[in-house]
């Protein structure tokens, strides 16, 4: 031992270190592989977080999401206190947002995590109006740490935390106009809420001259919605605008263009005021 010369000692040390870096394991199928090296170029396959409501009570939601073809990674119950069930592992694809698109990305099941919230959606009032039901604070309090945890682990960008209706506007509206998107924005989870003073200022300008339909379509597409620039107020545009309004201006989600919606869109697309 004591006779080891310095070069030999260094060689022994180098061999020992390389032995540490090389570890043997197997794939889940039993194929031997080496680990211990990490590529620089990698990221999570998860780019989006999509929020839903189930339009069913908890037992039925669980039944549908475990026994039918639709599924989600997480199910948030409406029990007291609410509990979170994991139904699909995060590295697996859940089937929650089939026909969907956002900013050029399509079929978002492959690149998203889906959370289903047990919630009735809306009830129809005697006058025929849809009355969307509120979310309980307890449910949202339970949801927020889950969202924060998922977003942090996968480094999901704030603007990619979306409602199902936003990515599938032609046939969905969930989580609907009562979902507290503002609370998520104020916590820094989703993009900053459009600044009220700037929205008011911009609204005055748009009231003097309401932008045409092509402007709305272009602005909605710039933010990320999948809307065709047809230049006419067609059903796809109305559905997209309705989903936008449900999130950012839930007091009125007619899906019709108006100055306030234009102002909100403008400020979202231009988060820093032009000099
Ligand atoms: Zn949904």
PDB file of C-alpha atoms and ligand atoms in Angstrom:
ATOM      1  CA  UNK A   1       0.000   0.000   0.000  1.00  0.00           C
ATOM      2  CA  UNK A   2       2.527   2.475   1.094  1.00  0.00           C
ATOM      3  CA  UNK A   3       4.663   1.643  -1.950  1.00  0.00           C
ATOM      4  CA  UNK A   4       2.079   3.148  -4.370  1.00  0.00           C
ATOM      5  CA  UNK A   5       3.678   5.859  -6.376  1.00  0.00           C
ATOM      6  CA  UNK A   6       1.813   9.077  -6.971  1.00  0.00           C
ATOM      7  CA  UNK A   7       0.908   8.311 -10.640  1.00  0.00           C
ATOM      8  CA  UNK A   8      -0.432   4.908  -9.670  1.00  0.00           C
ATOM      9  CA  UNK A   9      -2.479   6.452  -6.891  1.00  0.00           C
ATOM     10  CA  UNK A  10      -4.003   8.933  -9.316  1.00  0.00           C
ATOM     11  CA  UNK A  11      -4.834   6.122 -11.745  1.00  0.00           C
ATOM     12  CA  UNK A  12      -6.506   4.124  -9.009  1.00  0.00           C
ATOM     13  CA  UNK A  13      -8.507   7.199  -8.017  1.00  0.00           C
ATOM     14  CA  UNK A  14      -9.602   7.831 -11.622  1.00  0.00           C
ATOM     15  CA  UNK A  15     -10.739   4.224 -12.011  1.00  0.00           C
ATOM     16  CA  UNK A  16     -12.659   4.449  -8.782  1.00  0.00           C
ATOM     17  CA  UNK A  17     -14.378   7.666  -9.894  1.00  0.00           C
ATOM     18  CA  UNK A  18     -15.329   6.295 -13.311  1.00  0.00           C
ATOM     19  CA  UNK A  19     -16.670   3.175 -11.606  1.00  0.00           C
ATOM     20  CA  UNK A  20     -18.885   5.426  -9.504  1.00  0.00           C
ATOM     21  CA  UNK A  21     -20.180   7.236 -12.585  1.00  0.00           C
ATOM     22  CA  UNK A  22     -21.133   3.985 -14.291  1.00  0.00           C
ATOM     23  CA  UNK A  23     -24.061   2.240 -12.708  1.00  0.00           C
ATOM     24  CA  UNK A  24     -25.806  -0.771 -14.051  1.00  0.00           C
ATOM     25  CA  UNK A  25     -29.529  -1.241 -13.964  1.00  0.00           C
ATOM     26  CA  UNK A  26     -32.165  -2.716 -16.212  1.00  0.00           C
ATOM     27  CA  UNK A  27     -35.160  -1.425 -18.053  1.00  0.00           C
ATOM     28  CA  UNK A  28     -38.513  -2.417 -16.588  1.00  0.00           C
ATOM     29  CA  UNK A  29     -38.414  -5.232 -19.118  1.00  0.00           C
ATOM     30  CA  UNK A  30     -35.099  -6.516 -17.774  1.00  0.00           C
ATOM     31  CA  UNK A  31     -32.699  -5.308 -20.490  1.00  0.00           C
ATOM     32  CA  UNK A  32     -29.357  -4.323 -18.870  1.00  0.00           C
ATOM     33  CA  UNK A  33     -28.470  -0.651 -19.309  1.00  0.00           C
ATOM     34  CA  UNK A  34     -25.902   1.780 -17.967  1.00  0.00           C
ATOM     35  CA  UNK A  35     -26.904   4.948 -16.179  1.00  0.00           C
ATOM     36  CA  UNK A  36     -24.964   7.701 -14.483  1.00  0.00           C
ATOM     37  CA  UNK A  37     -24.655  10.020 -17.463  1.00  0.00           C
ATOM     38  CA  UNK A  38     -27.159  12.806 -18.124  1.00  0.00           C
ATOM     39  CA  UNK A  39     -27.799  14.516 -21.447  1.00  0.00           C
ATOM     40  CA  UNK A  40     -27.987  18.312 -21.316  1.00  0.00           C
ATOM     41  CA  UNK A  41     -30.755  18.459 -23.904  1.00  0.00           C
ATOM     42  CA  UNK A  42     -33.904  17.272 -22.186  1.00  0.00           C
ATOM     43  CA  UNK A  43     -37.090  18.548 -20.618  1.00  0.00           C
ATOM     44  CA  UNK A  44     -40.427  17.299 -19.429  1.00  0.00           C
ATOM     45  CA  UNK A  45     -42.863  15.929 -21.979  1.00  0.00           C
ATOM     46  CA  UNK A  46     -45.514  17.839 -20.022  1.00  0.00           C
ATOM     47  CA  UNK A  47     -46.034  21.279 -21.535  1.00  0.00           C
ATOM     48  CA  UNK A  48     -49.616  22.036 -20.478  1.00  0.00           C
ATOM     49  CA  UNK A  49     -51.863  21.758 -17.447  1.00  0.00           C
ATOM     50  CA  UNK A  50     -55.539  21.495 -18.322  1.00  0.00           C
ATOM     51  CA  UNK A  51     -58.310  22.084 -15.777  1.00  0.00           C
ATOM     52  CA  UNK A  52     -61.744  20.515 -16.054  1.00  0.00           C
ATOM     53  CA  UNK A  53     -64.970  20.037 -14.162  1.00  0.00           C
ATOM     54  CA  UNK A  54     -66.766  16.729 -14.208  1.00  0.00           C
ATOM     55  CA  UNK A  55     -70.500  17.689 -14.339  1.00  0.00           C
ATOM     56  CA  UNK A  56     -71.121  14.716 -12.075  1.00  0.00           C
ATOM     57  CA  UNK A  57     -71.027  13.973  -8.365  1.00  0.00           C
ATOM     58  CA  UNK A  58     -67.969  12.324  -6.857  1.00  0.00           C
ATOM     59  CA  UNK A  59     -69.025   8.650  -7.091  1.00  0.00           C
ATOM     60  CA  UNK A  60     -70.171   9.034 -10.681  1.00  0.00           C
ATOM     61  CA  UNK A  61     -67.069  11.084 -11.609  1.00  0.00           C
ATOM     62  CA  UNK A  62     -64.861   8.327 -10.202  1.00  0.00           C
ATOM     63  CA  UNK A  63     -66.815   5.687 -12.052  1.00  0.00           C
ATOM     64  CA  UNK A  64     -66.626   7.519 -15.375  1.00  0.00           C
ATOM     65  CA  UNK A  65     -62.938   8.370 -15.018  1.00  0.00           C
ATOM     66  CA  UNK A  66     -61.895   4.849 -14.046  1.00  0.00           C
ATOM     67  CA  UNK A  67     -64.292   2.662 -16.017  1.00  0.00           C
ATOM     68  CA  UNK A  68     -64.799   4.551 -19.265  1.00  0.00           C
ATOM     69  CA  UNK A  69     -62.423   5.721 -21.959  1.00  0.00           C
ATOM     70  CA  UNK A  70     -62.124   9.234 -20.546  1.00  0.00           C
ATOM     71  CA  UNK A  71     -59.586   9.771 -17.790  1.00  0.00           C
ATOM     72  CA  UNK A  72     -57.478  12.375 -16.020  1.00  0.00           C
ATOM     73  CA  UNK A  73     -54.294  12.287 -14.002  1.00  0.00           C
ATOM     74  CA  UNK A  74     -56.001  13.738 -10.947  1.00  0.00           C
ATOM     75  CA  UNK A  75     -59.531  13.896  -9.616  1.00  0.00           C
ATOM     76  CA  UNK A  76     -60.297  16.505  -6.965  1.00  0.00           C
ATOM     77  CA  UNK A  77     -63.341  15.526  -4.939  1.00  0.00           C
ATOM     78  CA  UNK A  78     -65.951  17.808  -3.407  1.00  0.00           C
ATOM     79  CA  UNK A  79     -65.858  16.011  -0.083  1.00  0.00           C
ATOM     80  CA  UNK A  80     -65.220  17.860   3.145  1.00  0.00           C
ATOM     81  CA  UNK A  81     -62.276  18.227   3.137  1.00  0.00           C
ATOM     82  CA  UNK A  82     -61.673  17.651  -0.571  1.00  0.00           C
ATOM     83  CA  UNK A  83     -59.326  14.822  -1.477  1.00  0.00           C
ATOM     84  CA  UNK A  84     -57.095  14.368  -4.500  1.00  0.00           C
ATOM     85  CA  UNK A  85     -56.987  11.045  -6.288  1.00  0.00           C
ATOM     86  CA  UNK A  86     -54.312  10.138  -8.806  1.00  0.00           C
ATOM     87  CA  UNK A  87     -55.869   8.005 -11.521  1.00  0.00           C
ATOM     88  CA  UNK A  88     -53.086   8.125 -14.136  1.00  0.00           C
ATOM     89  CA  UNK A  89     -49.358   8.469 -13.448  1.00  0.00           C
ATOM     90  CA  UNK A  90     -47.886  11.719 -14.709  1.00  0.00           C
ATOM     91  CA  UNK A  91     -45.564   9.972 -17.177  1.00  0.00           C
ATOM     92  CA  UNK A  92     -48.573   8.281 -18.791  1.00  0.00           C
ATOM     93  CA  UNK A  93     -51.110   9.883 -21.116  1.00  0.00           C
ATOM     94  CA  UNK A  94     -54.593  10.497 -19.729  1.00  0.00           C
ATOM     95  CA  UNK A  95     -57.522  10.956 -22.068  1.00  0.00           C
ATOM     96  CA  UNK A  96     -59.047  14.270 -21.020  1.00  0.00           C
ATOM     97  CA  UNK A  97     -58.613  16.738 -23.898  1.00  0.00           C
ATOM     98  CA  UNK A  98     -58.992  14.852 -27.161  1.00  0.00           C
ATOM     99  CA  UNK A  99     -59.627  17.382 -29.905  1.00  0.00           C
ATOM    100  CA  UNK A 100     -57.634  20.281 -28.526  1.00  0.00           C
ATOM    101  CA  UNK A 101     -55.151  22.912 -29.628  1.00  0.00           C
ATOM    102  CA  UNK A 102     -53.158  25.825 -28.258  1.00  0.00           C
ATOM    103  CA  UNK A 103     -50.691  28.010 -30.117  1.00  0.00           C
ATOM    104  CA  UNK A 104     -49.902  25.433 -32.785  1.00  0.00           C
ATOM    105  CA  UNK A 105     -49.828  22.472 -30.386  1.00  0.00           C
ATOM    106  CA  UNK A 106     -52.524  19.913 -31.080  1.00  0.00           C
ATOM    107  CA  UNK A 107     -54.020  16.860 -29.412  1.00  0.00           C
ATOM    108  CA  UNK A 108     -52.830  18.022 -26.020  1.00  0.00           C
ATOM    109  CA  UNK A 109     -53.369  14.738 -24.181  1.00  0.00           C
ATOM    110  CA  UNK A 110     -49.850  13.752 -25.207  1.00  0.00           C
ATOM    111  CA  UNK A 111     -48.272  16.876 -23.736  1.00  0.00           C
ATOM    112  CA  UNK A 112     -50.453  17.737 -20.752  1.00  0.00           C
ATOM    113  CA  UNK A 113     -51.555  16.798 -17.287  1.00  0.00           C
ATOM    114  CA  UNK A 114     -55.284  16.903 -16.692  1.00  0.00           C
ATOM    115  CA  UNK A 115     -57.062  17.682 -13.437  1.00  0.00           C
ATOM    116  CA  UNK A 116     -60.779  16.976 -13.118  1.00  0.00           C
ATOM    117  CA  UNK A 117     -62.635  18.887 -10.417  1.00  0.00           C
ATOM    118  CA  UNK A 118     -65.869  17.393  -9.119  1.00  0.00           C
ATOM    119  CA  UNK A 119     -68.341  20.156  -9.887  1.00  0.00           C
ATOM    120  CA  UNK A 120     -71.864  20.258 -11.339  1.00  0.00           C
ATOM    121  CA  UNK A 121     -71.162  22.859 -14.023  1.00  0.00           C
ATOM    122  CA  UNK A 122     -74.375  24.808 -14.386  1.00  0.00           C
ATOM    123  CA  UNK A 123     -77.998  24.430 -13.374  1.00  0.00           C
ATOM    124  CA  UNK A 124     -80.843  25.609 -15.545  1.00  0.00           C
ATOM    125  CA  UNK A 125     -82.982  28.249 -13.808  1.00  0.00           C
ATOM    126  CA  UNK A 126     -86.798  28.345 -14.225  1.00  0.00           C
ATOM    127  CA  UNK A 127     -86.361  31.080 -16.842  1.00  0.00           C
ATOM    128  CA  UNK A 128     -84.132  28.766 -18.870  1.00  0.00           C
ATOM    129  CA  UNK A 129     -80.906  30.589 -18.038  1.00  0.00           C
ATOM    130  CA  UNK A 130     -77.788  28.579 -17.286  1.00  0.00           C
ATOM    131  CA  UNK A 131     -76.550  29.385 -13.795  1.00  0.00           C
ATOM    132  CA  UNK A 132     -72.976  28.232 -13.334  1.00  0.00           C
ATOM    133  CA  UNK A 133     -72.383  26.968  -9.813  1.00  0.00           C
ATOM    134  CA  UNK A 134     -69.613  28.355  -7.602  1.00  0.00           C
ATOM    135  CA  UNK A 135     -66.480  26.443  -6.625  1.00  0.00           C
ATOM    136  CA  UNK A 136     -65.983  26.044  -2.885  1.00  0.00           C
ATOM    137  CA  UNK A 137     -62.982  27.771  -1.333  1.00  0.00           C
ATOM    138  CA  UNK A 138     -61.983  24.434   0.173  1.00  0.00           C
ATOM    139  CA  UNK A 139     -61.756  22.869  -3.275  1.00  0.00           C
ATOM    140  CA  UNK A 140     -59.706  25.721  -4.689  1.00  0.00           C
ATOM    141  CA  UNK A 141     -57.482  25.692  -1.577  1.00  0.00           C
ATOM    142  CA  UNK A 142     -56.814  22.015  -2.271  1.00  0.00           C
ATOM    143  CA  UNK A 143     -56.305  22.566  -5.985  1.00  0.00           C
ATOM    144  CA  UNK A 144     -53.716  25.344  -5.752  1.00  0.00           C
ATOM    145  CA  UNK A 145     -50.872  23.379  -4.067  1.00  0.00           C
ATOM    146  CA  UNK A 146     -51.420  20.534  -6.542  1.00  0.00           C
ATOM    147  CA  UNK A 147     -51.186  22.928  -9.482  1.00  0.00           C
ATOM    148  CA  UNK A 148     -48.103  24.609  -7.996  1.00  0.00           C
ATOM    149  CA  UNK A 149     -46.416  21.260  -7.440  1.00  0.00           C
ATOM    150  CA  UNK A 150     -47.090  19.993 -10.985  1.00  0.00           C
ATOM    151  CA  UNK A 151     -46.075  23.275 -12.580  1.00  0.00           C
ATOM    152  CA  UNK A 152     -42.816  23.402 -10.631  1.00  0.00           C
ATOM    153  CA  UNK A 153     -41.773  19.820 -11.356  1.00  0.00           C
ATOM    154  CA  UNK A 154     -42.461  20.055 -15.093  1.00  0.00           C
ATOM    155  CA  UNK A 155     -41.539  23.742 -15.484  1.00  0.00           C
ATOM    156  CA  UNK A 156     -44.888  24.441 -17.161  1.00  0.00           C
ATOM    157  CA  UNK A 157     -45.110  28.017 -18.411  1.00  0.00           C
ATOM    158  CA  UNK A 158     -47.843  30.142 -16.760  1.00  0.00           C
ATOM    159  CA  UNK A 159     -49.610  30.769 -20.078  1.00  0.00           C
ATOM    160  CA  UNK A 160     -49.928  27.040 -20.619  1.00  0.00           C
ATOM    161  CA  UNK A 161     -52.198  26.497 -17.629  1.00  0.00           C
ATOM    162  CA  UNK A 162     -55.556  26.446 -19.352  1.00  0.00           C
ATOM    163  CA  UNK A 163     -59.177  25.491 -19.110  1.00  0.00           C
ATOM    164  CA  UNK A 164     -60.554  22.667 -21.217  1.00  0.00           C
ATOM    165  CA  UNK A 165     -62.875  25.147 -22.929  1.00  0.00           C
ATOM    166  CA  UNK A 166     -59.909  27.246 -23.966  1.00  0.00           C
ATOM    167  CA  UNK A 167     -58.223  24.365 -25.777  1.00  0.00           C
ATOM    168  CA  UNK A 168     -61.418  22.681 -27.016  1.00  0.00           C
ATOM    169  CA  UNK A 169     -63.671  25.713 -27.495  1.00  0.00           C
ATOM    170  CA  UNK A 170     -65.932  24.174 -30.121  1.00  0.00           C
ATOM    171  CA  UNK A 171     -67.539  21.779 -27.652  1.00  0.00           C
ATOM    172  CA  UNK A 172     -66.368  22.579 -24.113  1.00  0.00           C
ATOM    173  CA  UNK A 173     -66.620  25.424 -21.593  1.00  0.00           C
ATOM    174  CA  UNK A 174     -65.168  23.858 -18.439  1.00  0.00           C
ATOM    175  CA  UNK A 175     -64.098  24.879 -15.858  1.00  0.00           C
ATOM    176  CA  UNK A 176     -66.618  27.630 -16.692  1.00  0.00           C
ATOM    177  CA  UNK A 177     -67.068  31.282 -15.720  1.00  0.00           C
ATOM    178  CA  UNK A 178     -67.103  30.731 -11.950  1.00  0.00           C
ATOM    179  CA  UNK A 179     -63.618  29.237 -11.822  1.00  0.00           C
ATOM    180  CA  UNK A 180     -61.377  31.741  -9.937  1.00  0.00           C
ATOM    181  CA  UNK A 181     -58.696  32.287 -12.576  1.00  0.00           C
ATOM    182  CA  UNK A 182     -57.946  35.658 -11.009  1.00  0.00           C
ATOM    183  CA  UNK A 183     -56.795  33.953  -7.812  1.00  0.00           C
ATOM    184  CA  UNK A 184     -54.302  31.806  -9.747  1.00  0.00           C
ATOM    185  CA  UNK A 185     -53.025  34.893 -11.547  1.00  0.00           C
ATOM    186  CA  UNK A 186     -52.594  36.835  -8.300  1.00  0.00           C
ATOM    187  CA  UNK A 187     -50.549  33.928  -6.904  1.00  0.00           C
ATOM    188  CA  UNK A 188     -48.260  34.096  -9.945  1.00  0.00           C
ATOM    189  CA  UNK A 189     -49.326  30.652 -11.152  1.00  0.00           C
ATOM    190  CA  UNK A 190     -50.904  31.935 -14.360  1.00  0.00           C
ATOM    191  CA  UNK A 191     -49.931  35.108 -16.286  1.00  0.00           C
ATOM    192  CA  UNK A 192     -50.493  38.466 -14.548  1.00  0.00           C
ATOM    193  CA  UNK A 193     -54.102  39.641 -14.694  1.00  0.00           C
ATOM    194  CA  UNK A 194     -54.530  42.429 -17.263  1.00  0.00           C
ATOM    195  CA  UNK A 195     -53.809  45.698 -15.482  1.00  0.00           C
ATOM    196  CA  UNK A 196     -57.127  47.432 -14.733  1.00  0.00           C
ATOM    197  CA  UNK A 197     -55.907  50.957 -15.477  1.00  0.00           C
ATOM    198  CA  UNK A 198     -54.484  49.952 -18.842  1.00  0.00           C
ATOM    199  CA  UNK A 199     -57.637  47.995 -19.702  1.00  0.00           C
ATOM    200  CA  UNK A 200     -59.788  51.046 -18.859  1.00  0.00           C
ATOM    201  CA  UNK A 201     -57.589  53.316 -20.950  1.00  0.00           C
ATOM    202  CA  UNK A 202     -57.626  50.938 -23.904  1.00  0.00           C
ATOM    203  CA  UNK A 203     -61.357  50.352 -23.577  1.00  0.00           C
ATOM    204  CA  UNK A 204     -62.079  54.033 -24.210  1.00  0.00           C
ATOM    205  CA  UNK A 205     -60.138  53.847 -27.467  1.00  0.00           C
ATOM    206  CA  UNK A 206     -61.932  50.668 -28.540  1.00  0.00           C
ATOM    207  CA  UNK A 207     -65.314  52.156 -27.627  1.00  0.00           C
ATOM    208  CA  UNK A 208     -64.659  54.980 -30.049  1.00  0.00           C
ATOM    209  CA  UNK A 209     -63.824  52.423 -32.728  1.00  0.00           C
ATOM    210  CA  UNK A 210     -64.572  48.765 -32.114  1.00  0.00           C
ATOM    211  CA  UNK A 211     -61.997  46.568 -33.900  1.00  0.00           C
ATOM    212  CA  UNK A 212     -63.363  44.350 -36.668  1.00  0.00           C
ATOM    213  CA  UNK A 213     -63.797  40.585 -36.407  1.00  0.00           C
ATOM    214  CA  UNK A 214     -60.458  39.901 -38.091  1.00  0.00           C
ATOM    215  CA  UNK A 215     -58.724  41.931 -35.364  1.00  0.00           C
ATOM    216  CA  UNK A 216     -60.412  39.792 -32.672  1.00  0.00           C
ATOM    217  CA  UNK A 217     -59.517  36.577 -34.465  1.00  0.00           C
ATOM    218  CA  UNK A 218     -55.902  37.667 -34.882  1.00  0.00           C
ATOM    219  CA  UNK A 219     -55.590  38.813 -31.267  1.00  0.00           C
ATOM    220  CA  UNK A 220     -57.201  35.611 -29.903  1.00  0.00           C
ATOM    221  CA  UNK A 221     -54.862  33.491 -32.047  1.00  0.00           C
ATOM    222  CA  UNK A 222     -51.876  35.547 -30.912  1.00  0.00           C
ATOM    223  CA  UNK A 223     -52.707  34.756 -27.301  1.00  0.00           C
ATOM    224  CA  UNK A 224     -52.983  31.058 -28.184  1.00  0.00           C
ATOM    225  CA  UNK A 225     -56.588  30.164 -29.048  1.00  0.00           C
ATOM    226  CA  UNK A 226     -57.205  28.016 -32.090  1.00  0.00           C
ATOM    227  CA  UNK A 227     -59.384  30.294 -34.215  1.00  0.00           C
ATOM    228  CA  UNK A 228     -59.460  30.669 -37.972  1.00  0.00           C
ATOM    229  CA  UNK A 229     -59.026  34.168 -39.391  1.00  0.00           C
ATOM    230  CA  UNK A 230     -62.194  34.150 -41.491  1.00  0.00           C
ATOM    231  CA  UNK A 231     -63.022  37.828 -41.033  1.00  0.00           C
ATOM    232  CA  UNK A 232     -66.644  36.977 -40.227  1.00  0.00           C
ATOM    233  CA  UNK A 233     -68.370  36.504 -36.891  1.00  0.00           C
ATOM    234  CA  UNK A 234     -68.884  32.749 -37.242  1.00  0.00           C
ATOM    235  CA  UNK A 235     -69.632  30.100 -34.651  1.00  0.00           C
ATOM    236  CA  UNK A 236     -65.993  29.117 -34.041  1.00  0.00           C
ATOM    237  CA  UNK A 237     -65.120  32.738 -33.262  1.00  0.00           C
ATOM    238  CA  UNK A 238     -68.111  33.141 -30.955  1.00  0.00           C
ATOM    239  CA  UNK A 239     -67.173  29.954 -29.053  1.00  0.00           C
ATOM    240  CA  UNK A 240     -63.541  31.032 -28.645  1.00  0.00           C
ATOM    241  CA  UNK A 241     -64.506  34.543 -27.570  1.00  0.00           C
ATOM    242  CA  UNK A 242     -67.031  33.103 -25.099  1.00  0.00           C
ATOM    243  CA  UNK A 243     -64.340  30.939 -23.525  1.00  0.00           C
ATOM    244  CA  UNK A 244     -61.977  33.907 -23.385  1.00  0.00           C
ATOM    245  CA  UNK A 245     -64.663  36.012 -21.701  1.00  0.00           C
ATOM    246  CA  UNK A 246     -65.533  33.235 -19.236  1.00  0.00           C
ATOM    247  CA  UNK A 247     -61.972  33.396 -17.989  1.00  0.00           C
ATOM    248  CA  UNK A 248     -61.167  37.100 -18.154  1.00  0.00           C
ATOM    249  CA  UNK A 249     -64.572  38.829 -18.036  1.00  0.00           C
ATOM    250  CA  UNK A 250     -66.960  36.290 -16.514  1.00  0.00           C
ATOM    251  CA  UNK A 251     -69.768  38.816 -15.897  1.00  0.00           C
ATOM    252  CA  UNK A 252     -70.628  38.695 -19.603  1.00  0.00           C
ATOM    253  CA  UNK A 253     -69.619  35.769 -21.785  1.00  0.00           C
ATOM    254  CA  UNK A 254     -71.978  36.252 -24.717  1.00  0.00           C
ATOM    255  CA  UNK A 255     -69.142  35.542 -27.141  1.00  0.00           C
ATOM    256  CA  UNK A 256     -69.878  38.813 -28.933  1.00  0.00           C
ATOM    257  CA  UNK A 257     -67.078  41.308 -29.629  1.00  0.00           C
ATOM    258  CA  UNK A 258     -67.042  44.373 -27.388  1.00  0.00           C
ATOM    259  CA  UNK A 259     -64.618  47.085 -26.326  1.00  0.00           C
ATOM    260  CA  UNK A 260     -63.804  45.596 -22.926  1.00  0.00           C
ATOM    261  CA  UNK A 261     -62.947  42.186 -24.402  1.00  0.00           C
ATOM    262  CA  UNK A 262     -60.791  43.911 -26.994  1.00  0.00           C
ATOM    263  CA  UNK A 263     -59.029  45.900 -24.273  1.00  0.00           C
ATOM    264  CA  UNK A 264     -58.382  42.774 -22.185  1.00  0.00           C
ATOM    265  CA  UNK A 265     -56.975  40.970 -25.208  1.00  0.00           C
ATOM    266  CA  UNK A 266     -54.808  43.915 -26.162  1.00  0.00           C
ATOM    267  CA  UNK A 267     -53.300  44.191 -22.680  1.00  0.00           C
ATOM    268  CA  UNK A 268     -52.692  40.424 -22.466  1.00  0.00           C
ATOM    269  CA  UNK A 269     -50.918  40.454 -25.805  1.00  0.00           C
ATOM    270  CA  UNK A 270     -48.963  43.584 -24.896  1.00  0.00           C
ATOM    271  CA  UNK A 271     -48.014  43.067 -21.239  1.00  0.00           C
ATOM    272  CA  UNK A 272     -45.582  45.966 -21.409  1.00  0.00           C
ATOM    273  CA  UNK A 273     -47.071  49.259 -22.532  1.00  0.00           C
ATOM    274  CA  UNK A 274     -45.639  50.560 -25.790  1.00  0.00           C
ATOM    275  CA  UNK A 275     -43.510  53.722 -25.181  1.00  0.00           C
TER     276      UNK A 275
HETATM  277 ZN1  LIG B   1     -63.165  18.882 -19.571  1.00  0.00          ZN
END
